[in-house]
């Protein structure tokens, strides 16, 4: 498909409060879009410096808008960029992009793609709606644009190339030595410290790599130093895909990182750190893609310890978790979404 313009405009934000998942999955989509002959420009009203650097490192353009997220000036500035760039489509990924925001964009004549996680009952005004969460197939969506396409489930999970490079590496699942803990970009200091205190009861010495996000790294390190394990703490790291690929066990939140771990067959224990993660958490556990580490706001060390020991002591459990993860998240989701956008946007252009 050849367009007079091949630009995909991506409107998403990232910070300690917002999290990084919106930008990260859109980055995978943008990479897939470029592979298929397009170009991508990211637009943000609120974003941390490291994410801007990551976007540009992947070869995409970035524009900062001076706007209140989701407000009228956000809509107008995003629309202005869309017209200026003669973009093919706009991707909206974030909880600030309400039904009213989408409707205005649609009424302006834009081809709109919305990423959703919540499965709320509000109306959606978009041409394509994507919910990549593993539980999303069971959600009813009220799509009000004629001919709108619904893409739901882990078949459409956007996994970046740096993870897929490790998909075909041989996994032995022989023992648990290397453990990774990553609970997202937001401040999860307390739950990480609770997990470390629980892990301190394990007699076997572990090598634990903790990605702290926006949390208090000094506080976490102090708790880490009181355990027998060899522990390193770091903020967000660009080579996290390599760190995760080397893990014998990952302790992670039940958001986007869980999809990434599943795609490369890493056995994991998921912890639910936000209310909107609860459906995905339950699905990961029920499908035996992960063991359940519980809820961060009601963390129970005895339950968590039991699941950790199950993962450490039983190779059969780790193997099954890894196999199930790779089965449900095959790593081709971003390309599926990119190709669907190209197909539908072309038809939209023809009709308009």
PDB file of C-alpha atoms in Angstrom, residues 20-312:
ATOM      1  CA  UNK A  20       5.642   3.783  30.707  1.00  0.00           C
ATOM      2  CA  UNK A  21       3.443   1.072  29.185  1.00  0.00           C
ATOM      3  CA  UNK A  22       1.571   3.336  26.772  1.00  0.00           C
ATOM      4  CA  UNK A  23       4.754   4.580  25.096  1.00  0.00           C
ATOM      5  CA  UNK A  24       6.438   1.160  25.148  1.00  0.00           C
ATOM      6  CA  UNK A  25       3.716  -0.732  23.292  1.00  0.00           C
ATOM      7  CA  UNK A  26       3.318   2.152  20.830  1.00  0.00           C
ATOM      8  CA  UNK A  27       7.062   1.962  20.230  1.00  0.00           C
ATOM      9  CA  UNK A  28       6.645  -1.661  19.144  1.00  0.00           C
ATOM     10  CA  UNK A  29       3.762  -0.647  16.874  1.00  0.00           C
ATOM     11  CA  UNK A  30       5.795   2.217  15.385  1.00  0.00           C
ATOM     12  CA  UNK A  31       8.718  -0.129  14.699  1.00  0.00           C
ATOM     13  CA  UNK A  32       6.369  -2.552  12.922  1.00  0.00           C
ATOM     14  CA  UNK A  33       4.856   0.335  10.959  1.00  0.00           C
ATOM     15  CA  UNK A  34       8.313   1.412   9.764  1.00  0.00           C
ATOM     16  CA  UNK A  35       9.198  -2.183   8.801  1.00  0.00           C
ATOM     17  CA  UNK A  36       6.201  -2.121   6.492  1.00  0.00           C
ATOM     18  CA  UNK A  37       7.254   1.080   4.743  1.00  0.00           C
ATOM     19  CA  UNK A  38       5.904   3.834   6.996  1.00  0.00           C
ATOM     20  CA  UNK A  39       7.233   6.532   9.304  1.00  0.00           C
ATOM     21  CA  UNK A  40       6.116   7.404  12.817  1.00  0.00           C
ATOM     22  CA  UNK A  41       5.979  10.605  14.844  1.00  0.00           C
ATOM     23  CA  UNK A  42       5.301  10.562  18.589  1.00  0.00           C
ATOM     24  CA  UNK A  43       3.439  13.411  20.286  1.00  0.00           C
ATOM     25  CA  UNK A  44       3.411  13.907  24.056  1.00  0.00           C
ATOM     26  CA  UNK A  45       2.126  16.472  26.515  1.00  0.00           C
ATOM     27  CA  UNK A  46       3.915  14.844  29.456  1.00  0.00           C
ATOM     28  CA  UNK A  47       6.959  12.615  29.079  1.00  0.00           C
ATOM     29  CA  UNK A  48      10.189  11.768  30.898  1.00  0.00           C
ATOM     30  CA  UNK A  49      13.496  12.495  29.153  1.00  0.00           C
ATOM     31  CA  UNK A  50      14.539   8.835  28.951  1.00  0.00           C
ATOM     32  CA  UNK A  51      11.466   7.986  26.882  1.00  0.00           C
ATOM     33  CA  UNK A  52      12.152  10.775  24.395  1.00  0.00           C
ATOM     34  CA  UNK A  53      15.678   9.419  24.008  1.00  0.00           C
ATOM     35  CA  UNK A  54      14.321   5.896  23.508  1.00  0.00           C
ATOM     36  CA  UNK A  55      11.838   7.034  20.844  1.00  0.00           C
ATOM     37  CA  UNK A  56      14.585   8.847  18.935  1.00  0.00           C
ATOM     38  CA  UNK A  57      16.991   5.929  19.351  1.00  0.00           C
ATOM     39  CA  UNK A  58      14.432   3.771  17.542  1.00  0.00           C
ATOM     40  CA  UNK A  59      14.544   6.271  14.658  1.00  0.00           C
ATOM     41  CA  UNK A  60      11.165   7.934  15.198  1.00  0.00           C
ATOM     42  CA  UNK A  61      10.453  11.667  15.376  1.00  0.00           C
ATOM     43  CA  UNK A  62       9.160  13.319  18.511  1.00  0.00           C
ATOM     44  CA  UNK A  63       7.048  16.435  19.126  1.00  0.00           C
ATOM     45  CA  UNK A  64       6.232  17.949  22.527  1.00  0.00           C
ATOM     46  CA  UNK A  65       2.954  19.859  22.829  1.00  0.00           C
ATOM     47  CA  UNK A  66       2.224  22.422  25.539  1.00  0.00           C
ATOM     48  CA  UNK A  67      -1.182  21.190  26.570  1.00  0.00           C
ATOM     49  CA  UNK A  68      -3.162  19.742  29.431  1.00  0.00           C
ATOM     50  CA  UNK A  69      -3.484  16.009  28.789  1.00  0.00           C
ATOM     51  CA  UNK A  70      -6.888  15.219  27.281  1.00  0.00           C
ATOM     52  CA  UNK A  71      -8.056  18.851  27.258  1.00  0.00           C
ATOM     53  CA  UNK A  72      -9.264  20.901  24.281  1.00  0.00           C
ATOM     54  CA  UNK A  73      -5.826  22.378  23.621  1.00  0.00           C
ATOM     55  CA  UNK A  74      -4.454  18.816  23.487  1.00  0.00           C
ATOM     56  CA  UNK A  75      -7.029  17.934  20.826  1.00  0.00           C
ATOM     57  CA  UNK A  76      -6.367  21.057  18.758  1.00  0.00           C
ATOM     58  CA  UNK A  77      -2.578  20.779  18.851  1.00  0.00           C
ATOM     59  CA  UNK A  78      -2.667  17.062  17.993  1.00  0.00           C
ATOM     60  CA  UNK A  79      -5.106  17.741  15.150  1.00  0.00           C
ATOM     61  CA  UNK A  80      -2.885  20.555  13.885  1.00  0.00           C
ATOM     62  CA  UNK A  81       0.118  18.215  13.767  1.00  0.00           C
ATOM     63  CA  UNK A  82      -1.954  15.544  12.009  1.00  0.00           C
ATOM     64  CA  UNK A  83      -2.877  18.004   9.256  1.00  0.00           C
ATOM     65  CA  UNK A  84       0.606  19.533   9.063  1.00  0.00           C
ATOM     66  CA  UNK A  85       2.216  16.122   8.610  1.00  0.00           C
ATOM     67  CA  UNK A  86      -0.615  14.835   6.398  1.00  0.00           C
ATOM     68  CA  UNK A  87      -0.658  11.758   8.616  1.00  0.00           C
ATOM     69  CA  UNK A  88      -2.396   8.526   7.646  1.00  0.00           C
ATOM     70  CA  UNK A  89      -3.781   7.838  11.127  1.00  0.00           C
ATOM     71  CA  UNK A  90      -3.512   8.833  14.779  1.00  0.00           C
ATOM     72  CA  UNK A  91      -2.989   6.369  17.636  1.00  0.00           C
ATOM     73  CA  UNK A  92      -4.392   7.392  21.034  1.00  0.00           C
ATOM     74  CA  UNK A  93      -2.935   5.437  23.941  1.00  0.00           C
ATOM     75  CA  UNK A  94      -3.716   6.708  27.426  1.00  0.00           C
ATOM     76  CA  UNK A  95      -6.534   6.969  29.940  1.00  0.00           C
ATOM     77  CA  UNK A  96      -6.971  10.715  29.291  1.00  0.00           C
ATOM     78  CA  UNK A  97      -8.341  10.116  25.784  1.00  0.00           C
ATOM     79  CA  UNK A  98     -12.015  10.069  26.674  1.00  0.00           C
ATOM     80  CA  UNK A  99     -15.011   9.335  24.504  1.00  0.00           C
ATOM     81  CA  UNK A 100     -15.403  13.103  23.924  1.00  0.00           C
ATOM     82  CA  UNK A 101     -11.749  13.412  22.845  1.00  0.00           C
ATOM     83  CA  UNK A 102     -12.144  10.526  20.386  1.00  0.00           C
ATOM     84  CA  UNK A 103     -15.438  11.881  19.035  1.00  0.00           C
ATOM     85  CA  UNK A 104     -13.903  15.278  18.294  1.00  0.00           C
ATOM     86  CA  UNK A 105     -10.991  13.657  16.447  1.00  0.00           C
ATOM     87  CA  UNK A 106     -13.414  11.471  14.503  1.00  0.00           C
ATOM     88  CA  UNK A 107     -15.598  14.467  13.613  1.00  0.00           C
ATOM     89  CA  UNK A 108     -12.487  16.276  12.350  1.00  0.00           C
ATOM     90  CA  UNK A 109     -12.173  13.452   9.808  1.00  0.00           C
ATOM     91  CA  UNK A 110      -9.161  11.650  11.296  1.00  0.00           C
ATOM     92  CA  UNK A 111      -8.581   7.909  11.112  1.00  0.00           C
ATOM     93  CA  UNK A 112      -8.404   7.034  14.806  1.00  0.00           C
ATOM     94  CA  UNK A 113      -6.880   4.019  16.586  1.00  0.00           C
ATOM     95  CA  UNK A 114      -7.487   3.683  20.323  1.00  0.00           C
ATOM     96  CA  UNK A 115      -5.545   1.435  22.702  1.00  0.00           C
ATOM     97  CA  UNK A 116      -7.645   0.467  25.718  1.00  0.00           C
ATOM     98  CA  UNK A 117      -6.993  -1.598  28.848  1.00  0.00           C
ATOM     99  CA  UNK A 118      -9.988  -0.912  31.028  1.00  0.00           C
ATOM    100  CA  UNK A 119     -12.905  -2.383  29.078  1.00  0.00           C
ATOM    101  CA  UNK A 120     -15.160   0.330  30.433  1.00  0.00           C
ATOM    102  CA  UNK A 121     -18.708   0.780  29.211  1.00  0.00           C
ATOM    103  CA  UNK A 122     -18.153   4.214  27.685  1.00  0.00           C
ATOM    104  CA  UNK A 123     -18.678   4.751  23.976  1.00  0.00           C
ATOM    105  CA  UNK A 124     -15.730   4.555  21.621  1.00  0.00           C
ATOM    106  CA  UNK A 125     -15.382   6.745  18.541  1.00  0.00           C
ATOM    107  CA  UNK A 126     -12.534   5.112  16.647  1.00  0.00           C
ATOM    108  CA  UNK A 127     -11.869   3.174  13.461  1.00  0.00           C
ATOM    109  CA  UNK A 128      -9.765   0.531  15.226  1.00  0.00           C
ATOM    110  CA  UNK A 129      -9.827  -0.388  18.902  1.00  0.00           C
ATOM    111  CA  UNK A 130      -6.994  -2.482  20.334  1.00  0.00           C
ATOM    112  CA  UNK A 131      -6.980  -4.181  23.724  1.00  0.00           C
ATOM    113  CA  UNK A 132      -3.912  -6.431  23.847  1.00  0.00           C
ATOM    114  CA  UNK A 133      -4.568  -7.755  27.342  1.00  0.00           C
ATOM    115  CA  UNK A 134      -4.884 -11.469  27.774  1.00  0.00           C
ATOM    116  CA  UNK A 135      -8.430 -11.170  29.201  1.00  0.00           C
ATOM    117  CA  UNK A 136      -9.725  -8.774  26.525  1.00  0.00           C
ATOM    118  CA  UNK A 137     -11.594 -11.318  24.353  1.00  0.00           C
ATOM    119  CA  UNK A 138     -14.406 -11.401  26.917  1.00  0.00           C
ATOM    120  CA  UNK A 139     -14.986  -7.610  26.971  1.00  0.00           C
ATOM    121  CA  UNK A 140     -17.921  -5.992  25.189  1.00  0.00           C
ATOM    122  CA  UNK A 141     -17.090  -2.734  23.402  1.00  0.00           C
ATOM    123  CA  UNK A 142     -19.605  -0.161  22.249  1.00  0.00           C
ATOM    124  CA  UNK A 143     -18.015   0.972  18.962  1.00  0.00           C
ATOM    125  CA  UNK A 144     -19.955   3.814  17.372  1.00  0.00           C
ATOM    126  CA  UNK A 145     -17.997   4.326  14.144  1.00  0.00           C
ATOM    127  CA  UNK A 146     -19.494   2.385  11.242  1.00  0.00           C
ATOM    128  CA  UNK A 147     -17.208  -0.457  10.138  1.00  0.00           C
ATOM    129  CA  UNK A 148     -14.905  -0.132  13.157  1.00  0.00           C
ATOM    130  CA  UNK A 149     -12.467  -3.002  13.731  1.00  0.00           C
ATOM    131  CA  UNK A 150     -11.953  -4.622  17.141  1.00  0.00           C
ATOM    132  CA  UNK A 151      -8.591  -6.264  17.876  1.00  0.00           C
ATOM    133  CA  UNK A 152      -8.559  -7.971  21.270  1.00  0.00           C
ATOM    134  CA  UNK A 153      -6.426 -10.438  23.178  1.00  0.00           C
ATOM    135  CA  UNK A 154      -2.744 -11.335  23.443  1.00  0.00           C
ATOM    136  CA  UNK A 155      -2.682 -12.090  19.702  1.00  0.00           C
ATOM    137  CA  UNK A 156      -2.285  -8.303  19.370  1.00  0.00           C
ATOM    138  CA  UNK A 157       0.218  -7.769  22.185  1.00  0.00           C
ATOM    139  CA  UNK A 158       2.910  -5.360  20.981  1.00  0.00           C
ATOM    140  CA  UNK A 159       6.339  -6.818  21.750  1.00  0.00           C
ATOM    141  CA  UNK A 160       9.437  -4.885  20.751  1.00  0.00           C
ATOM    142  CA  UNK A 161      12.112  -6.431  18.532  1.00  0.00           C
ATOM    143  CA  UNK A 162      14.724  -6.405  21.287  1.00  0.00           C
ATOM    144  CA  UNK A 163      12.613  -9.006  23.120  1.00  0.00           C
ATOM    145  CA  UNK A 164      11.856 -11.100  20.059  1.00  0.00           C
ATOM    146  CA  UNK A 165      15.578 -11.513  19.450  1.00  0.00           C
ATOM    147  CA  UNK A 166      15.611 -13.758  22.537  1.00  0.00           C
ATOM    148  CA  UNK A 167      12.502 -15.746  21.623  1.00  0.00           C
ATOM    149  CA  UNK A 168      14.368 -18.534  19.862  1.00  0.00           C
ATOM    150  CA  UNK A 169      17.234 -18.862  22.322  1.00  0.00           C
ATOM    151  CA  UNK A 170      17.342 -22.216  24.051  1.00  0.00           C
ATOM    152  CA  UNK A 171      15.919 -22.255  27.573  1.00  0.00           C
ATOM    153  CA  UNK A 172      17.150 -24.974  29.916  1.00  0.00           C
ATOM    154  CA  UNK A 173      15.017 -24.153  32.994  1.00  0.00           C
ATOM    155  CA  UNK A 174      17.626 -26.147  34.917  1.00  0.00           C
ATOM    156  CA  UNK A 175      17.604 -24.171  38.183  1.00  0.00           C
ATOM    157  CA  UNK A 176      16.735 -20.786  39.670  1.00  0.00           C
ATOM    158  CA  UNK A 177      19.723 -18.553  40.303  1.00  0.00           C
ATOM    159  CA  UNK A 178      19.006 -15.308  38.478  1.00  0.00           C
ATOM    160  CA  UNK A 179      15.843 -13.454  39.541  1.00  0.00           C
ATOM    161  CA  UNK A 180      14.521 -10.206  38.077  1.00  0.00           C
ATOM    162  CA  UNK A 181      12.100  -7.919  39.923  1.00  0.00           C
ATOM    163  CA  UNK A 182      10.358  -5.197  37.914  1.00  0.00           C
ATOM    164  CA  UNK A 183       7.040  -3.701  38.981  1.00  0.00           C
ATOM    165  CA  UNK A 184       6.734  -0.852  36.511  1.00  0.00           C
ATOM    166  CA  UNK A 185       7.820   2.756  36.249  1.00  0.00           C
ATOM    167  CA  UNK A 186       5.748   4.141  39.133  1.00  0.00           C
ATOM    168  CA  UNK A 187       6.879   4.252  42.761  1.00  0.00           C
ATOM    169  CA  UNK A 188       6.610   0.646  44.009  1.00  0.00           C
ATOM    170  CA  UNK A 189       9.204   0.992  46.774  1.00  0.00           C
ATOM    171  CA  UNK A 190       7.043  -0.532  49.526  1.00  0.00           C
ATOM    172  CA  UNK A 191       5.975  -3.668  47.659  1.00  0.00           C
ATOM    173  CA  UNK A 192       9.541  -4.272  46.411  1.00  0.00           C
ATOM    174  CA  UNK A 193      10.792  -4.038  49.991  1.00  0.00           C
ATOM    175  CA  UNK A 194       8.054  -6.441  51.138  1.00  0.00           C
ATOM    176  CA  UNK A 195       9.100  -8.898  48.422  1.00  0.00           C
ATOM    177  CA  UNK A 196      12.779  -8.634  49.419  1.00  0.00           C
ATOM    178  CA  UNK A 197      11.966  -9.329  53.078  1.00  0.00           C
ATOM    179  CA  UNK A 198      10.049 -12.376  51.950  1.00  0.00           C
ATOM    180  CA  UNK A 199      12.890 -13.557  49.690  1.00  0.00           C
ATOM    181  CA  UNK A 200      15.332 -13.169  52.600  1.00  0.00           C
ATOM    182  CA  UNK A 201      13.746 -16.323  54.076  1.00  0.00           C
ATOM    183  CA  UNK A 202      15.051 -18.403  51.167  1.00  0.00           C
ATOM    184  CA  UNK A 203      18.224 -20.235  52.180  1.00  0.00           C
ATOM    185  CA  UNK A 204      19.542 -20.646  48.645  1.00  0.00           C
ATOM    186  CA  UNK A 205      21.607 -17.620  47.574  1.00  0.00           C
ATOM    187  CA  UNK A 206      20.075 -15.814  44.614  1.00  0.00           C
ATOM    188  CA  UNK A 207      21.346 -13.161  42.212  1.00  0.00           C
ATOM    189  CA  UNK A 208      18.548 -10.592  42.094  1.00  0.00           C
ATOM    190  CA  UNK A 209      18.337  -7.694  39.632  1.00  0.00           C
ATOM    191  CA  UNK A 210      15.806  -5.047  40.640  1.00  0.00           C
ATOM    192  CA  UNK A 211      14.497  -2.324  38.333  1.00  0.00           C
ATOM    193  CA  UNK A 212      13.128   0.286  40.720  1.00  0.00           C
ATOM    194  CA  UNK A 213      11.377   2.703  38.333  1.00  0.00           C
ATOM    195  CA  UNK A 214      10.510   5.960  40.126  1.00  0.00           C
ATOM    196  CA  UNK A 215      10.898   4.363  43.564  1.00  0.00           C
ATOM    197  CA  UNK A 216      13.420   5.155  46.291  1.00  0.00           C
ATOM    198  CA  UNK A 217      16.452   3.209  45.129  1.00  0.00           C
ATOM    199  CA  UNK A 218      18.432   3.948  48.324  1.00  0.00           C
ATOM    200  CA  UNK A 219      15.655   2.617  50.531  1.00  0.00           C
ATOM    201  CA  UNK A 220      15.356  -0.547  48.426  1.00  0.00           C
ATOM    202  CA  UNK A 221      19.139  -1.030  48.502  1.00  0.00           C
ATOM    203  CA  UNK A 222      19.186  -0.810  52.310  1.00  0.00           C
ATOM    204  CA  UNK A 223      16.637  -3.625  52.564  1.00  0.00           C
ATOM    205  CA  UNK A 224      18.535  -5.571  49.895  1.00  0.00           C
ATOM    206  CA  UNK A 225      21.768  -5.298  51.902  1.00  0.00           C
ATOM    207  CA  UNK A 226      20.103  -6.990  54.868  1.00  0.00           C
ATOM    208  CA  UNK A 227      19.502 -10.203  52.904  1.00  0.00           C
ATOM    209  CA  UNK A 228      21.927 -13.016  52.053  1.00  0.00           C
ATOM    210  CA  UNK A 229      21.313 -12.586  48.344  1.00  0.00           C
ATOM    211  CA  UNK A 230      23.460 -10.787  45.778  1.00  0.00           C
ATOM    212  CA  UNK A 231      21.279  -7.859  44.745  1.00  0.00           C
ATOM    213  CA  UNK A 232      21.722  -5.005  42.277  1.00  0.00           C
ATOM    214  CA  UNK A 233      19.295  -2.096  41.947  1.00  0.00           C
ATOM    215  CA  UNK A 234      18.874   0.181  38.955  1.00  0.00           C
ATOM    216  CA  UNK A 235      16.456   2.639  37.432  1.00  0.00           C
ATOM    217  CA  UNK A 236      14.858   2.044  34.030  1.00  0.00           C
ATOM    218  CA  UNK A 237      17.432   0.400  31.779  1.00  0.00           C
ATOM    219  CA  UNK A 238      17.544   0.233  27.980  1.00  0.00           C
ATOM    220  CA  UNK A 239      18.922  -3.303  27.992  1.00  0.00           C
ATOM    221  CA  UNK A 240      16.117  -4.675  30.193  1.00  0.00           C
ATOM    222  CA  UNK A 241      15.183  -7.146  27.465  1.00  0.00           C
ATOM    223  CA  UNK A 242      18.613  -8.767  27.826  1.00  0.00           C
ATOM    224  CA  UNK A 243      18.352  -8.714  31.628  1.00  0.00           C
ATOM    225  CA  UNK A 244      14.924 -10.359  31.462  1.00  0.00           C
ATOM    226  CA  UNK A 245      16.064 -12.958  28.931  1.00  0.00           C
ATOM    227  CA  UNK A 246      18.735 -14.171  31.376  1.00  0.00           C
ATOM    228  CA  UNK A 247      16.281 -14.530  34.250  1.00  0.00           C
ATOM    229  CA  UNK A 248      15.439 -17.968  35.594  1.00  0.00           C
ATOM    230  CA  UNK A 249      12.452 -16.364  37.303  1.00  0.00           C
ATOM    231  CA  UNK A 250      10.827 -12.938  36.942  1.00  0.00           C
ATOM    232  CA  UNK A 251       8.730 -11.218  39.593  1.00  0.00           C
ATOM    233  CA  UNK A 252       6.784  -8.593  37.696  1.00  0.00           C
ATOM    234  CA  UNK A 253       3.563  -6.604  37.563  1.00  0.00           C
ATOM    235  CA  UNK A 254       0.697  -7.983  35.503  1.00  0.00           C
ATOM    236  CA  UNK A 255       0.932  -5.264  32.847  1.00  0.00           C
ATOM    237  CA  UNK A 256       2.955  -4.921  29.652  1.00  0.00           C
ATOM    238  CA  UNK A 257       6.140  -6.410  31.102  1.00  0.00           C
ATOM    239  CA  UNK A 258       4.281  -9.658  31.787  1.00  0.00           C
ATOM    240  CA  UNK A 259       3.471  -9.930  28.064  1.00  0.00           C
ATOM    241  CA  UNK A 260       7.139  -9.318  27.250  1.00  0.00           C
ATOM    242  CA  UNK A 261       8.316 -11.990  29.681  1.00  0.00           C
ATOM    243  CA  UNK A 262       5.721 -14.447  28.367  1.00  0.00           C
ATOM    244  CA  UNK A 263       6.816 -13.854  24.765  1.00  0.00           C
ATOM    245  CA  UNK A 264      10.343 -15.090  25.512  1.00  0.00           C
ATOM    246  CA  UNK A 265       9.348 -17.944  27.807  1.00  0.00           C
ATOM    247  CA  UNK A 266      10.529 -16.561  31.138  1.00  0.00           C
ATOM    248  CA  UNK A 267       8.802 -18.239  34.121  1.00  0.00           C
ATOM    249  CA  UNK A 268       7.158 -15.535  36.199  1.00  0.00           C
ATOM    250  CA  UNK A 269       5.303 -14.621  39.326  1.00  0.00           C
ATOM    251  CA  UNK A 270       2.922 -11.725  38.724  1.00  0.00           C
ATOM    252  CA  UNK A 271       1.994  -9.129  41.312  1.00  0.00           C
ATOM    253  CA  UNK A 272      -1.054  -6.930  40.791  1.00  0.00           C
ATOM    254  CA  UNK A 273      -0.033  -3.344  41.564  1.00  0.00           C
ATOM    255  CA  UNK A 274      -3.150  -1.507  40.324  1.00  0.00           C
ATOM    256  CA  UNK A 275      -6.880  -2.120  40.163  1.00  0.00           C
ATOM    257  CA  UNK A 276      -6.922  -2.033  36.365  1.00  0.00           C
ATOM    258  CA  UNK A 277      -4.425  -4.945  36.304  1.00  0.00           C
ATOM    259  CA  UNK A 278      -6.685  -7.320  38.238  1.00  0.00           C
ATOM    260  CA  UNK A 279      -8.430  -8.960  35.221  1.00  0.00           C
ATOM    261  CA  UNK A 280      -5.087  -9.590  33.475  1.00  0.00           C
ATOM    262  CA  UNK A 281      -3.555 -10.862  36.728  1.00  0.00           C
ATOM    263  CA  UNK A 282      -6.324 -13.433  37.149  1.00  0.00           C
ATOM    264  CA  UNK A 283      -6.042 -14.529  33.516  1.00  0.00           C
ATOM    265  CA  UNK A 284      -2.249 -14.966  33.615  1.00  0.00           C
ATOM    266  CA  UNK A 285      -2.631 -17.182  36.669  1.00  0.00           C
ATOM    267  CA  UNK A 286      -5.663 -19.165  35.483  1.00  0.00           C
ATOM    268  CA  UNK A 287      -4.005 -19.943  32.130  1.00  0.00           C
ATOM    269  CA  UNK A 288      -0.857 -21.063  33.987  1.00  0.00           C
ATOM    270  CA  UNK A 289       1.324 -18.482  32.282  1.00  0.00           C
ATOM    271  CA  UNK A 290       2.360 -17.165  35.695  1.00  0.00           C
ATOM    272  CA  UNK A 291       2.103 -17.957  39.372  1.00  0.00           C
ATOM    273  CA  UNK A 292       0.093 -15.492  41.444  1.00  0.00           C
ATOM    274  CA  UNK A 293       2.074 -13.347  43.876  1.00  0.00           C
ATOM    275  CA  UNK A 294      -0.969 -11.487  45.154  1.00  0.00           C
ATOM    276  CA  UNK A 295      -2.076  -7.868  45.335  1.00  0.00           C
ATOM    277  CA  UNK A 296       0.362  -5.114  46.312  1.00  0.00           C
ATOM    278  CA  UNK A 297      -2.181  -3.387  48.570  1.00  0.00           C
ATOM    279  CA  UNK A 298      -2.791  -6.585  50.578  1.00  0.00           C
ATOM    280  CA  UNK A 299       0.521  -8.388  50.193  1.00  0.00           C
ATOM    281  CA  UNK A 300       0.723 -11.687  52.079  1.00  0.00           C
ATOM    282  CA  UNK A 301       4.308 -12.897  52.516  1.00  0.00           C
ATOM    283  CA  UNK A 302       3.266 -16.474  53.330  1.00  0.00           C
ATOM    284  CA  UNK A 303       1.313 -16.845  50.071  1.00  0.00           C
ATOM    285  CA  UNK A 304       4.056 -15.179  48.046  1.00  0.00           C
ATOM    286  CA  UNK A 305       6.771 -17.334  49.652  1.00  0.00           C
ATOM    287  CA  UNK A 306       4.807 -20.490  48.835  1.00  0.00           C
ATOM    288  CA  UNK A 307       4.601 -19.526  45.141  1.00  0.00           C
ATOM    289  CA  UNK A 308       8.281 -18.588  44.973  1.00  0.00           C
ATOM    290  CA  UNK A 309       9.301 -21.928  46.461  1.00  0.00           C
ATOM    291  CA  UNK A 310       7.042 -23.743  44.007  1.00  0.00           C
ATOM    292  CA  UNK A 311       8.855 -22.016  41.134  1.00  0.00           C
ATOM    293  CA  UNK A 312      12.311 -22.682  42.616  1.00  0.00           C
TER     294      UNK A 312
END
